Tab-separated table of C-alpha atoms in Angstrom:
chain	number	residue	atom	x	y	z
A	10	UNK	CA	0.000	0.000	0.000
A	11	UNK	CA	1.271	3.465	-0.773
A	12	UNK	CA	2.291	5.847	1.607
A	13	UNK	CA	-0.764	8.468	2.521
A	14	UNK	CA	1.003	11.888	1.436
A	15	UNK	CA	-0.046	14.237	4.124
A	16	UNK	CA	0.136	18.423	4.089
A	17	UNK	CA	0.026	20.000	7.813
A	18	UNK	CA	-0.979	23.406	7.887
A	19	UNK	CA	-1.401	25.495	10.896
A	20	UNK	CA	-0.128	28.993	11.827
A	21	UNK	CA	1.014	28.259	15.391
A	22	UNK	CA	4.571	27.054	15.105
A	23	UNK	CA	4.507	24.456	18.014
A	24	UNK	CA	1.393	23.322	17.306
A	25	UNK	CA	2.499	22.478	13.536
A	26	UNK	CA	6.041	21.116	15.139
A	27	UNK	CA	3.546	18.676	17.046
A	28	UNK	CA	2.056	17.332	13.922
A	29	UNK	CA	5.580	16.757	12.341
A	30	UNK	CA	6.489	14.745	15.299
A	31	UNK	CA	3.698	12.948	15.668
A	32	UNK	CA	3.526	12.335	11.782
A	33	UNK	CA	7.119	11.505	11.775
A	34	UNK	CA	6.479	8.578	14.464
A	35	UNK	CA	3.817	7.303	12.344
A	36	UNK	CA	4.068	3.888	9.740
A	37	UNK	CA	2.860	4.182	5.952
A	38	UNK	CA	2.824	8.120	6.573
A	39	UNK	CA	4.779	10.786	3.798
A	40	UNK	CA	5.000	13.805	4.912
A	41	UNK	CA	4.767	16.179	2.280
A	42	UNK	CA	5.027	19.549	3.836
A	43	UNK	CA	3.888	22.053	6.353
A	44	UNK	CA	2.566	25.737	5.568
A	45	UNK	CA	2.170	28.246	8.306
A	46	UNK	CA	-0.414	30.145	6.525
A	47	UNK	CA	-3.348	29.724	3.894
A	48	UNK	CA	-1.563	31.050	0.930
A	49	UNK	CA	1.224	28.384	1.943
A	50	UNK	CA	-1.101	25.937	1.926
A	51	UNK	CA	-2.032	26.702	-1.508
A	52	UNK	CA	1.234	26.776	-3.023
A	53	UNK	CA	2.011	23.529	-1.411
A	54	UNK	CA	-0.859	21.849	-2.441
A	55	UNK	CA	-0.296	23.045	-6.024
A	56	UNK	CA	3.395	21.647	-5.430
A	57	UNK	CA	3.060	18.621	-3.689
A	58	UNK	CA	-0.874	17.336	-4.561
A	59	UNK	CA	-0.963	15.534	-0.816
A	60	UNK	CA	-3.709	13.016	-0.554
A	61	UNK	CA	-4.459	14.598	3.057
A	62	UNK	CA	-4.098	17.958	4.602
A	63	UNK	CA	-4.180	18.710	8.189
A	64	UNK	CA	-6.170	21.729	7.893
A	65	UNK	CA	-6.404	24.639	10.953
A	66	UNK	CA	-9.426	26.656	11.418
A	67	UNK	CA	-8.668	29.875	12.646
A	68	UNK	CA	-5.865	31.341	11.309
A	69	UNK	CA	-4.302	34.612	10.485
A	70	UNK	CA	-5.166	36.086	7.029
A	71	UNK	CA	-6.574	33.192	5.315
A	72	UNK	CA	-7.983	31.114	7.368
A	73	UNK	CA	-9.264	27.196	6.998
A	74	UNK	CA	-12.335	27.645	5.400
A	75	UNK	CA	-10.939	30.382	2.888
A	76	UNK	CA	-8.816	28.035	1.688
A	77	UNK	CA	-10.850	25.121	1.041
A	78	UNK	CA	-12.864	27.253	-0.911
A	79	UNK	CA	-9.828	28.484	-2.983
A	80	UNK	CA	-8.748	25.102	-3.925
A	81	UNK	CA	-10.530	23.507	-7.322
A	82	UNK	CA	-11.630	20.159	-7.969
A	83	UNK	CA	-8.711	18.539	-9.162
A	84	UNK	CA	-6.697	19.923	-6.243
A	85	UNK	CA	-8.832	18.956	-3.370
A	86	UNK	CA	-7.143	16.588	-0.764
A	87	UNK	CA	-9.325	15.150	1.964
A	88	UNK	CA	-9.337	17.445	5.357
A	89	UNK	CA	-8.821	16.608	8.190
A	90	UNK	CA	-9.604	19.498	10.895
A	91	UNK	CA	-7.234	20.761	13.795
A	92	UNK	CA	-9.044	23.732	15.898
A	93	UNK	CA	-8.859	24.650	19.546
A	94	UNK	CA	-12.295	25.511	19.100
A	95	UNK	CA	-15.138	22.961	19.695
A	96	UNK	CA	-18.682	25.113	18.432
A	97	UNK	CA	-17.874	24.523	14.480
A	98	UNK	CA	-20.617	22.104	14.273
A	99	UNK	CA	-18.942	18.438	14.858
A	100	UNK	CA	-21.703	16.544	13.430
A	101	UNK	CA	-21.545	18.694	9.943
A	102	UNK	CA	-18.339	16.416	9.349
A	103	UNK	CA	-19.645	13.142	9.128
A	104	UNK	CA	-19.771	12.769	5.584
A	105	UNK	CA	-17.584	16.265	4.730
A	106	UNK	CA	-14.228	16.453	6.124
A	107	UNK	CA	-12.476	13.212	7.187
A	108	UNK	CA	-12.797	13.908	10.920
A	109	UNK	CA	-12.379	16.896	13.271
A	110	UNK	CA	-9.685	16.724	16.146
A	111	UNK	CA	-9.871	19.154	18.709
A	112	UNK	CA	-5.779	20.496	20.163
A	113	UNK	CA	-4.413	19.359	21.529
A	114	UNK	CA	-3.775	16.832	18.903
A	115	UNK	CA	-3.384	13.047	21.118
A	116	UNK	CA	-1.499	10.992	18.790
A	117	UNK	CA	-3.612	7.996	18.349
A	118	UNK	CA	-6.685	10.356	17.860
A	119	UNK	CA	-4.747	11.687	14.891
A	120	UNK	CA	-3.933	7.913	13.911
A	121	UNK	CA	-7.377	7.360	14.111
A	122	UNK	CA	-8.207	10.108	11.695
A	123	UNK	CA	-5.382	9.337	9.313
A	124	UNK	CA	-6.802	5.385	9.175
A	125	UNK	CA	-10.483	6.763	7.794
A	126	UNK	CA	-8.555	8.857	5.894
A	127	UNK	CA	-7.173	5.714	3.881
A	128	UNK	CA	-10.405	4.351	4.024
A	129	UNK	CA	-12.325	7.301	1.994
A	130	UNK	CA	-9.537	7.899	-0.887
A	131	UNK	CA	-10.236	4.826	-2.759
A	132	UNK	CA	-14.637	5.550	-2.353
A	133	UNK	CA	-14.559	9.577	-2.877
A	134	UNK	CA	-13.724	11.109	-5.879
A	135	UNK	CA	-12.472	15.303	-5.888
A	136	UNK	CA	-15.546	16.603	-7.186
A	137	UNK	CA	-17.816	15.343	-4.753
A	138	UNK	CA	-15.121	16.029	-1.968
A	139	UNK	CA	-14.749	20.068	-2.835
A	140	UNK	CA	-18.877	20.354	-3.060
A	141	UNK	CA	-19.362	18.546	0.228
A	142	UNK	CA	-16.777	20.895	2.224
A	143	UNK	CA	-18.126	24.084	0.347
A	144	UNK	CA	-21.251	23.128	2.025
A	145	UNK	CA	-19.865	22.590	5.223
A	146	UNK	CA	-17.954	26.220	5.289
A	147	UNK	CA	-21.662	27.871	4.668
A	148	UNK	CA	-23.083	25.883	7.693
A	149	UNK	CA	-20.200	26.167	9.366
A	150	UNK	CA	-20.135	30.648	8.901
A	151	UNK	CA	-24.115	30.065	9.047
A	152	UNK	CA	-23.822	28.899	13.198
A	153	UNK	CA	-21.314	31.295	13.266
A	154	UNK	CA	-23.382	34.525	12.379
A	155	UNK	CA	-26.117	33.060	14.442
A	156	UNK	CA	-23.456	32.208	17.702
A	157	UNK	CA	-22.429	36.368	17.409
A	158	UNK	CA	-26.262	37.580	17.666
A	159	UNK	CA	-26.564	39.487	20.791
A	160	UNK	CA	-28.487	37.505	24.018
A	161	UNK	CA	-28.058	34.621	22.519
A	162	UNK	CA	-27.597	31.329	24.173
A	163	UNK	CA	-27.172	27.712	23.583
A	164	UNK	CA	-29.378	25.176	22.947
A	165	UNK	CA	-27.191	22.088	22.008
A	166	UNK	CA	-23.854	21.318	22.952
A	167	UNK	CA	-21.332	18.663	21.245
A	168	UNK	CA	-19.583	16.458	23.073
A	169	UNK	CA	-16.961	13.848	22.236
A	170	UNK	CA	-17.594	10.131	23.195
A	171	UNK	CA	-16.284	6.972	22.437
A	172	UNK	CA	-14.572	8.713	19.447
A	173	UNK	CA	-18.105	10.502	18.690
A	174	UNK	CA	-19.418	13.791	18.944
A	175	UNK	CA	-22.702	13.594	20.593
A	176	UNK	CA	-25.944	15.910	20.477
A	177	UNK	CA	-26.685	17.079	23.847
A	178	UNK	CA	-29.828	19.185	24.079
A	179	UNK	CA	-29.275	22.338	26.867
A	180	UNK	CA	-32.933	21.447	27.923
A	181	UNK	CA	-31.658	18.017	28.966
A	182	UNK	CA	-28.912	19.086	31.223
A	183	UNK	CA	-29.840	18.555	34.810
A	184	UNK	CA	-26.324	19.768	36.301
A	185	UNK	CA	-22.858	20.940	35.300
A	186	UNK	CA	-19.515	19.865	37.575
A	187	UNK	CA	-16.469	21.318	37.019
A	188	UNK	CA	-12.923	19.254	36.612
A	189	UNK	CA	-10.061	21.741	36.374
A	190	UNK	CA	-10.202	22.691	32.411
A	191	UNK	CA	-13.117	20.275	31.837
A	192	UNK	CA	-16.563	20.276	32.296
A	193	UNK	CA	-18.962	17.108	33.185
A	194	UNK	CA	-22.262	17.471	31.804
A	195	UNK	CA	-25.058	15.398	33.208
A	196	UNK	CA	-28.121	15.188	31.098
A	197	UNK	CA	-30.784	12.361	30.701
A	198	UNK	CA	-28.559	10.185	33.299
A	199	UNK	CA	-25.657	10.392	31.204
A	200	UNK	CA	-22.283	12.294	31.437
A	201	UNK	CA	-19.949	13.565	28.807
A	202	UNK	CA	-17.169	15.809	29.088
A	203	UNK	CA	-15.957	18.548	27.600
A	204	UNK	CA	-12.726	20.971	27.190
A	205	UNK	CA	-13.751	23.737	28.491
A	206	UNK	CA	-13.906	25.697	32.210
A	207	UNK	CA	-17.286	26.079	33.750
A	208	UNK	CA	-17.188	30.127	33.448
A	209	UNK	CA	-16.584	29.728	29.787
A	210	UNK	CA	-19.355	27.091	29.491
A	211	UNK	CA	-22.017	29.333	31.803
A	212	UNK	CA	-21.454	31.633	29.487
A	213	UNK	CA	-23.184	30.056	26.945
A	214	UNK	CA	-26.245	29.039	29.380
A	215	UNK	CA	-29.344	31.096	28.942
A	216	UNK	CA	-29.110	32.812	33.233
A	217	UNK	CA	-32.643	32.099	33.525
A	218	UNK	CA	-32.669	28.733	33.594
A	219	UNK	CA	-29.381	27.591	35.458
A	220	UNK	CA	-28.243	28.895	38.616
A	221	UNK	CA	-24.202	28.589	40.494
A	222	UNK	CA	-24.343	27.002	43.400
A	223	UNK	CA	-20.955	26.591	43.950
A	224	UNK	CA	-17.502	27.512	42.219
A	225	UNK	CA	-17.538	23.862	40.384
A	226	UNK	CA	-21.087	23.587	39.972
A	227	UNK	CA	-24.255	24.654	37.639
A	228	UNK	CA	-27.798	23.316	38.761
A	229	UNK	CA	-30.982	23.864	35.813
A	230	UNK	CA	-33.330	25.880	38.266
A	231	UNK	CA	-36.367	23.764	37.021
A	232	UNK	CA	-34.426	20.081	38.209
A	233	UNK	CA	-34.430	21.396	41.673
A	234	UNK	CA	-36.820	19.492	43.865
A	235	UNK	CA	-35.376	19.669	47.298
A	236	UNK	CA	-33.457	21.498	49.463
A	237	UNK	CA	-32.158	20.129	52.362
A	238	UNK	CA	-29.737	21.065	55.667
A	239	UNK	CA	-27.044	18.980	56.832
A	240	UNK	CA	-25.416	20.852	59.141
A	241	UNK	CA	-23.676	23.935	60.140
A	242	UNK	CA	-24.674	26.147	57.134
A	243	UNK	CA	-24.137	23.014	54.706
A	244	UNK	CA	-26.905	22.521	52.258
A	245	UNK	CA	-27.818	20.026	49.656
A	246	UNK	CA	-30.210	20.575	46.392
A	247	UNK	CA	-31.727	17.234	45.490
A	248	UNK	CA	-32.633	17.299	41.559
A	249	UNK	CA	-35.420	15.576	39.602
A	250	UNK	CA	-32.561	12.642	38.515
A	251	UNK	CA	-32.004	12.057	42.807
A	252	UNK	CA	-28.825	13.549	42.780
A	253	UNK	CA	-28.056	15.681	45.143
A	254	UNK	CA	-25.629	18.789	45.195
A	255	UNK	CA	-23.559	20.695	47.940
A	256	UNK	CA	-24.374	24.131	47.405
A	257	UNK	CA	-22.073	26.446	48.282
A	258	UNK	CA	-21.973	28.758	51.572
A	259	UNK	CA	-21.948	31.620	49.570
A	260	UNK	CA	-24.139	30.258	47.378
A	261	UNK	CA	-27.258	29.802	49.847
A	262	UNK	CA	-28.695	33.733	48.899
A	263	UNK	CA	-28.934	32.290	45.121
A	264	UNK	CA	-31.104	29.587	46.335
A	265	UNK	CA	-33.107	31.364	48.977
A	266	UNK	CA	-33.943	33.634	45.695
A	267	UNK	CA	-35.030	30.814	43.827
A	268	UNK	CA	-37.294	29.753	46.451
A	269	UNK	CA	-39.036	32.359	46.911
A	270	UNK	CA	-39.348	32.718	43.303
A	271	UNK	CA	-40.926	30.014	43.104
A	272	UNK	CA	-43.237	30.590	45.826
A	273	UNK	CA	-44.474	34.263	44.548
A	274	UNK	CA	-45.375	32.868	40.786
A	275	UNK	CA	-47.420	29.944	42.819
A	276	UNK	CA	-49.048	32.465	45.330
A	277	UNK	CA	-49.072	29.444	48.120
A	278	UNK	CA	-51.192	30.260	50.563
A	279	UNK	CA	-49.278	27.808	52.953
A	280	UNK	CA	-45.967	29.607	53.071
A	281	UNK	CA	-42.637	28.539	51.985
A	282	UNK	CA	-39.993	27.954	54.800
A	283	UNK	CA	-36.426	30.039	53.881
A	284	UNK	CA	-33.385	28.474	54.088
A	285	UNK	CA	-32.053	28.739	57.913
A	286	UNK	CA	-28.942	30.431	58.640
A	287	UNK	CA	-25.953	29.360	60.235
A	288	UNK	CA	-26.648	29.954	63.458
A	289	UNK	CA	-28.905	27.943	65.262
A	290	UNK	CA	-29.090	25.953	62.224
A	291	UNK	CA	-31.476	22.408	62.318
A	292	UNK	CA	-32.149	20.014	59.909
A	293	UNK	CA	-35.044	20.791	57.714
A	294	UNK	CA	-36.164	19.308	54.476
A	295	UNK	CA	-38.253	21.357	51.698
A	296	UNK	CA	-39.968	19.126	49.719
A	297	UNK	CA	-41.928	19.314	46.386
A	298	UNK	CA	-44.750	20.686	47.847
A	299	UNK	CA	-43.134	24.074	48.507
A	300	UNK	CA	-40.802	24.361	45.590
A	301	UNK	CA	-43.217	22.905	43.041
């Protein structure tokens, strides 16, 4: 079998010396050349015609997407994606670009990549190829123009499983926990991470619907079904799922807000018991009947 003839192309000089490496350690793999911009990349591919290009997103001057939509038919390697950027529509790849591989590259993700890269060159032809990504980079600028509209906030995420992205609607997510530079999400009594801190992530969370209740820790107001006192100033929110969260001791005014909340759109006759402070603290369990 013939070598796969591979362009790397990425503006970030370490980042491209971590491809070469990588590429270098790899078996059945030609390494054509590297370009540090998208006018590089052109020349190169005019030079070299590589069966695969390594292909960053955001770069200076012309960037990924400008370039694929310089290149003609008969010049059109497959793509394979490298961003630091995760919101570029995964699942817009799965018949378009070979794969997508979020940076930092892990080698045997990007041996992974290369392998269905073999796969496609014998079933795809150039023409199909360059229509199929042309489509991709108007989705792709499509999300992108929508993303920048002002008060605007998520309402799927994509997360990477098992070698997947996955569709995770933000409607399903019952709670958010923070893991230094990841984020778990829990939704639908599953959990997928993601690269990304949980300020960054809030961020994209409409502030009506989910609530802090600690530093590492996002709750969706509407999961919350309990609120219960363990001790001195300790509290736990139990969720619709049974899980139950430490909130926080700084935390405790959010949820004595939603509470009551709660309590003036339902106009309860009965009264609904605030969260206890510190002092003099006893256990004390609200139950559905005063939150719901």
């Amino acid at each position: 079998m013939a070598d796969l003839r591979v362009l790397a192309v990425d503006d970030e000089p370490l980042a491209l010396r971590r491809l070469e490496i990588a590429l270098g350690q790899m078996r059945g793999i030609q390494m054509v050349g590297t370009a540090r911009s998208g006018r590089q990349a052109l020349e190169q591919i005019a030079a070299h015609r590589p069966d695969v290009m390594l292909l960053d997103i955001k770069m200076a001057g012309m960037g990924g997407f400008e370039v694929i939509e310089a290149l003609d038919d008969r010049n059109m390697p497959l793509v394979i994606f490298v961003t630091a950027f995760n919101a570029f529509a995964p699942r817009a790849f799965e018949v378009s670009a070979v794969d997508y591989i979020l940076k930092p590259v892990e080698f045997d993700r990007l041996q992974a990549a290369l392998d269905k890269a073999r796969q496609r060159i014998a079933a795809v032809d150039a023409r199909q190829r360059a229509q199929e990504l042309q489509a991709v980079v108007a989705a792709l600028r499509a999300q992108a123009d929508e993303a920048s509209a002002p008060q605007r906030y998520e309402s799927e995420i994509w997360a990477q499983r098992r070698g997947e992205f996955v569709r995770v609607l933000v409607r399903d997510i019952e709670w958010v926990e923070a893991d230094r530079d990841y984020v778990h999400v829990h939704a639908c009594g599953q959990s997928y991470m993601l690269r990304e801190t949980i300020g960054g992530f809030q961020e994209r969370l409409d502030p009506d619907a989910f609530i802090r209740v600690r530093r590492s820790a996002l709750v969706r107001k509407d999961c919350v079904v309990a609120v219960r006192l363990e001790g001195y100033g300790h509290f736990r929110a139990r969720l619709a799922s049974g899980a139950e969260i430490r909130v926080g001791r700084t935390y405790t005014k959010v949820m004595r807000a939603l509470l009551r909340h709660r309590h003036d759109a339902q106009h309860d006759s009965r009264g609904l018991p605030d969260l206890p402070d510190a002092a003099g603290a006893h256990d004390r369990l609200t139950d559905n009947s005063a939150l719901n």
